[in-house]
XYZ file of C-alpha atoms in Angstrom:
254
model
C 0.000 0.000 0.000
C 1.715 3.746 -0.885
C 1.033 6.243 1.469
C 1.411 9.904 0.271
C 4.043 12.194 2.153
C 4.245 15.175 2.612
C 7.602 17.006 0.594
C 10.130 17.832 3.180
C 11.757 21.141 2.858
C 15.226 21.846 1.702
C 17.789 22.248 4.498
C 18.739 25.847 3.926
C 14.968 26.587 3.403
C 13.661 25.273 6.797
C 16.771 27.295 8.563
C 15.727 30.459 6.620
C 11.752 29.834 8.048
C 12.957 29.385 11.290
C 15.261 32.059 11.723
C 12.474 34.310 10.431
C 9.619 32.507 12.734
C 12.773 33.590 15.490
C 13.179 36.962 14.463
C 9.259 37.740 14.264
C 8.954 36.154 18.429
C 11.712 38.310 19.314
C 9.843 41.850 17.393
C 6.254 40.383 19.306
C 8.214 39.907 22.447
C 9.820 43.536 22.470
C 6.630 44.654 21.268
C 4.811 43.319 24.448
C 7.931 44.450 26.497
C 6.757 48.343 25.143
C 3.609 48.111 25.580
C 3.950 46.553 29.227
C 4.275 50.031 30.510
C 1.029 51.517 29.538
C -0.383 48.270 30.675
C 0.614 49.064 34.487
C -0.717 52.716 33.955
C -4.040 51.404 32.798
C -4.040 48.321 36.122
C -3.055 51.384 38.343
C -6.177 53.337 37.393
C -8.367 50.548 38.378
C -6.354 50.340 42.292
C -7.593 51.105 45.175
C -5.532 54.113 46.359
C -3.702 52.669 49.276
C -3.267 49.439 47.913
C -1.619 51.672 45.123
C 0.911 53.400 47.524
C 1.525 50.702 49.426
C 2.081 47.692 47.178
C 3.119 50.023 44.150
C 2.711 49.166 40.393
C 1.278 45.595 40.054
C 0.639 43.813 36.214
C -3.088 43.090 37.757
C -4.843 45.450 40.248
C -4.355 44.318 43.739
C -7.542 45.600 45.067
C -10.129 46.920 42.597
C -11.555 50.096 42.433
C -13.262 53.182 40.542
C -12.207 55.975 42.761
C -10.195 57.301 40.228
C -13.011 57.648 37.204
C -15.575 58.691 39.413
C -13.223 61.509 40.549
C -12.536 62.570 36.646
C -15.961 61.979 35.422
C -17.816 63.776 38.199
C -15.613 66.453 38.175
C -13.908 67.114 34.774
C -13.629 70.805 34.744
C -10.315 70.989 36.450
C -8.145 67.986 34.133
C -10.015 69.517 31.523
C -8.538 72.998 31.997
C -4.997 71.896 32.865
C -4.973 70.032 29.564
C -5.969 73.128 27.805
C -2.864 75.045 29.880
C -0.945 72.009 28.832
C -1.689 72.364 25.074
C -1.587 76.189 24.896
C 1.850 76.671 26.551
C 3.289 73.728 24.824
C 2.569 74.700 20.921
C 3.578 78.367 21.714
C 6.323 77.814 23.761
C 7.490 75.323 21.274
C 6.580 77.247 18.595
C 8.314 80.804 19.526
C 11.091 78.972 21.431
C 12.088 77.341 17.947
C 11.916 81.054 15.878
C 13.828 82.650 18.424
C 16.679 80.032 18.832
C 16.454 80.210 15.119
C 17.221 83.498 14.422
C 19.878 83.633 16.975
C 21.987 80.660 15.860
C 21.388 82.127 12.265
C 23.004 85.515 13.163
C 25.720 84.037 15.053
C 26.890 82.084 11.947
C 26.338 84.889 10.080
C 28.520 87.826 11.759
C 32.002 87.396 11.778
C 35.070 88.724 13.606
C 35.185 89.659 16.925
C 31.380 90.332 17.362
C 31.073 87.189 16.400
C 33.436 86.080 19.383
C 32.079 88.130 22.120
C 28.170 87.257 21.233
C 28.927 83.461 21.109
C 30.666 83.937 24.862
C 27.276 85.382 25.541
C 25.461 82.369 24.927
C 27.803 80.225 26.086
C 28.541 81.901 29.780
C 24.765 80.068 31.031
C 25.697 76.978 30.137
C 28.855 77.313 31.862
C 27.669 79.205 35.019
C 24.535 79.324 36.834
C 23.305 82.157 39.346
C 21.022 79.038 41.234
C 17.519 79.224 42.275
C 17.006 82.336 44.424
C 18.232 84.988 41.592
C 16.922 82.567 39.228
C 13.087 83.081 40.717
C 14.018 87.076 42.367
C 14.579 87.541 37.934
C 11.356 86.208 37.299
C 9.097 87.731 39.811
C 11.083 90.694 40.895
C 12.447 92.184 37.594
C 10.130 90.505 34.715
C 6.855 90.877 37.528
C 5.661 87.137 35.694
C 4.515 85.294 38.385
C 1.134 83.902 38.230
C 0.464 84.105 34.413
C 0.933 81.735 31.363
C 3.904 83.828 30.408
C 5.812 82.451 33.101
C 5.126 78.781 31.959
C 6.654 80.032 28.525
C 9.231 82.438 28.828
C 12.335 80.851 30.770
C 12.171 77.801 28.179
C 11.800 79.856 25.076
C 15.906 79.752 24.460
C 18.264 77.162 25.501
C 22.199 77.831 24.842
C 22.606 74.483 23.964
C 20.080 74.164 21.377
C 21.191 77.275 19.561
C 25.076 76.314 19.708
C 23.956 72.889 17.941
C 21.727 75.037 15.400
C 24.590 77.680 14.799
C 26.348 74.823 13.778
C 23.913 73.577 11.356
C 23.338 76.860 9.899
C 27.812 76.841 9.306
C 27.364 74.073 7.504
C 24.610 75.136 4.542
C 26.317 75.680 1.431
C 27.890 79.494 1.010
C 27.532 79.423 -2.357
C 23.576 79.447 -1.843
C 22.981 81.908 0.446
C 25.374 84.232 -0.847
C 23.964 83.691 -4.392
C 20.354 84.417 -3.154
C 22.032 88.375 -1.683
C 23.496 88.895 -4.988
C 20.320 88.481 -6.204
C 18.948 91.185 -3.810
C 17.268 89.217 -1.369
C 17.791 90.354 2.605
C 18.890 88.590 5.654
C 15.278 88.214 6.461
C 14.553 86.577 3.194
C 17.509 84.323 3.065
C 16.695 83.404 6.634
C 12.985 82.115 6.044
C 13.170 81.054 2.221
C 16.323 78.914 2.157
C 17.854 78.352 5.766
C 15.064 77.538 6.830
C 13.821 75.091 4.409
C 17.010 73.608 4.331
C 17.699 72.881 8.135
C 14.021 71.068 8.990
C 15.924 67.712 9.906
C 18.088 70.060 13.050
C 14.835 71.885 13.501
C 12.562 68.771 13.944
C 15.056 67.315 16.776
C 15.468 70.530 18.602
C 11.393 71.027 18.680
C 10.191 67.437 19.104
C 12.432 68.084 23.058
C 11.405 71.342 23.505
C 7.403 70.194 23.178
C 9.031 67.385 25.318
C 9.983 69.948 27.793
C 7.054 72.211 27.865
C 4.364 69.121 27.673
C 6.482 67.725 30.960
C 7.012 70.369 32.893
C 5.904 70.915 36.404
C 8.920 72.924 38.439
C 8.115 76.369 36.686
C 3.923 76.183 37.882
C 5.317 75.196 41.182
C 7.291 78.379 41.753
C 5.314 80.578 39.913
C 1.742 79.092 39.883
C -0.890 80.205 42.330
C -3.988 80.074 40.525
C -5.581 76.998 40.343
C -6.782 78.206 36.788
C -3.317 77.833 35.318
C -2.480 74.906 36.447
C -0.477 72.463 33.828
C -1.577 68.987 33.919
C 1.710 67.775 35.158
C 1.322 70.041 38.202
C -1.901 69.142 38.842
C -0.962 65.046 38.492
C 1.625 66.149 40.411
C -0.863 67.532 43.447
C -3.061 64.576 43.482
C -0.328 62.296 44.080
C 1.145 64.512 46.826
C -2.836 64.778 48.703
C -2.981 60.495 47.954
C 0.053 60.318 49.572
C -0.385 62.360 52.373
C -3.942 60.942 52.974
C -2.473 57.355 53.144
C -0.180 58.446 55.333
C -2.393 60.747 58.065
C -3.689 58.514 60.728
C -6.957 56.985 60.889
């Protein structure tokens, strides 16, 4: 009697399917390993709050509860509004932030000769040295009077030294022979500036903005120095809050 069987494959075939069947375990296992942390956010919402402090982050909630939506869905107004702060000082602040640092790195590789010297000391003397804290918030409050206002949520991230040394040094690298092709031509610094160095440094841009939104959209330290109205709080700040009053709640005795 002849029994039908199935075809084997070739040697170097089967290693070449199993390698792959290898390769695509490894990209689902990583994939699980990334998603594994919004996982524990979404098992912490549904914990009880002490169970939360005191047994911490847990893959399945310890002790089940809806404390947390009934707290957000009864009374929305306030997350609400801090996401609007959120949003609003984020896409300005990254926005402006990025023109400013922009234009400065552009006229630093610009200028030469010993203006150039002395104004890229300037920018470099913060990174270097720091006056601390106290003069830090005594600027802010005393001399700039920006305490308590969106503006001060924007303003003392709008430039970072670092960020414009790295985009002077983009802007040294653009081609001469473009830019000074486009003055002969009779365009200004204005127009070179937006028409071709901009265009032509989006990749530095990109980078430089993508951390600053980082920075804005994460930001708590400048609302807690300069924040007093509940109105303008960020979200971070006011995450921030309810995790200090949880804390201290837990903590008070009963």
């Amino acid at each position: 009697m002849i029994t039908a069987q199935s075809p084997r494959l070739p040697s170097h075939k089967l290693q070449k399917r199993t390698l792959s069947l290898a390769i695509h375990a490894f990209m689902i296992l990583v994939a699980l390993l990334m998603l594994l942390p919004f996982w524990l956010v979404i098992a912490a919402s549904f914990t009880d709050n002490s169970s939360l402090v005191l047994e911490g982050y847990r893959i399945w909630p310890v002790k089940f509860s809806l404390e947390a939506y009934n707290y957000l869905f009864l009374s929305p107004e306030s997350m609400l509004q801090a996401y609007g702060v959120t949003m609003f000082v984020t896409i300005f602040g990254t926005f402006f932030g990025l023109l400013i640092m922009a234009m400065i790195a552009y006229g630093l590789a610009r200028i030469q000769g010993m203006t150039r010297k002395v104004f890229s000391i300037l920018v470099l003397f913060p990174i270097l040295f720091s006056g601390g804290l106290i003069p830090f918030y005594l600027v802010m409050t005393q001399m700039y009077q920006i305490r308590n206002s969106l503006f001060a949520l924007i303003f003392p991230y709008l430039v970072s030294p670092f960020w414009v040394l790295l985009l002077r040094s983009y802007f040294n690298q653009l081609p001469g022979e473009i830019l000074e092709s486009a003055k002969i031509d009779g365009a200004n610094e204005l127009r070179i500036f937006f028409q071709i160095a901009i265009p032509l440094s989006l990749p530095a841009l990109a980078t430089i903005g993508l951390f600053t939104l980082l920075q804005y959209w994460n930001d708590y330290w400048l609302a807690m120095l300069f924040i007093r109205d509940k109105i303008l709080f960020p979200l971070q700040y006011l995450l921030f809050q309810l995790l200090n009053n949880a804390e201290a709640m837990n903590k008070s005795p009963r």
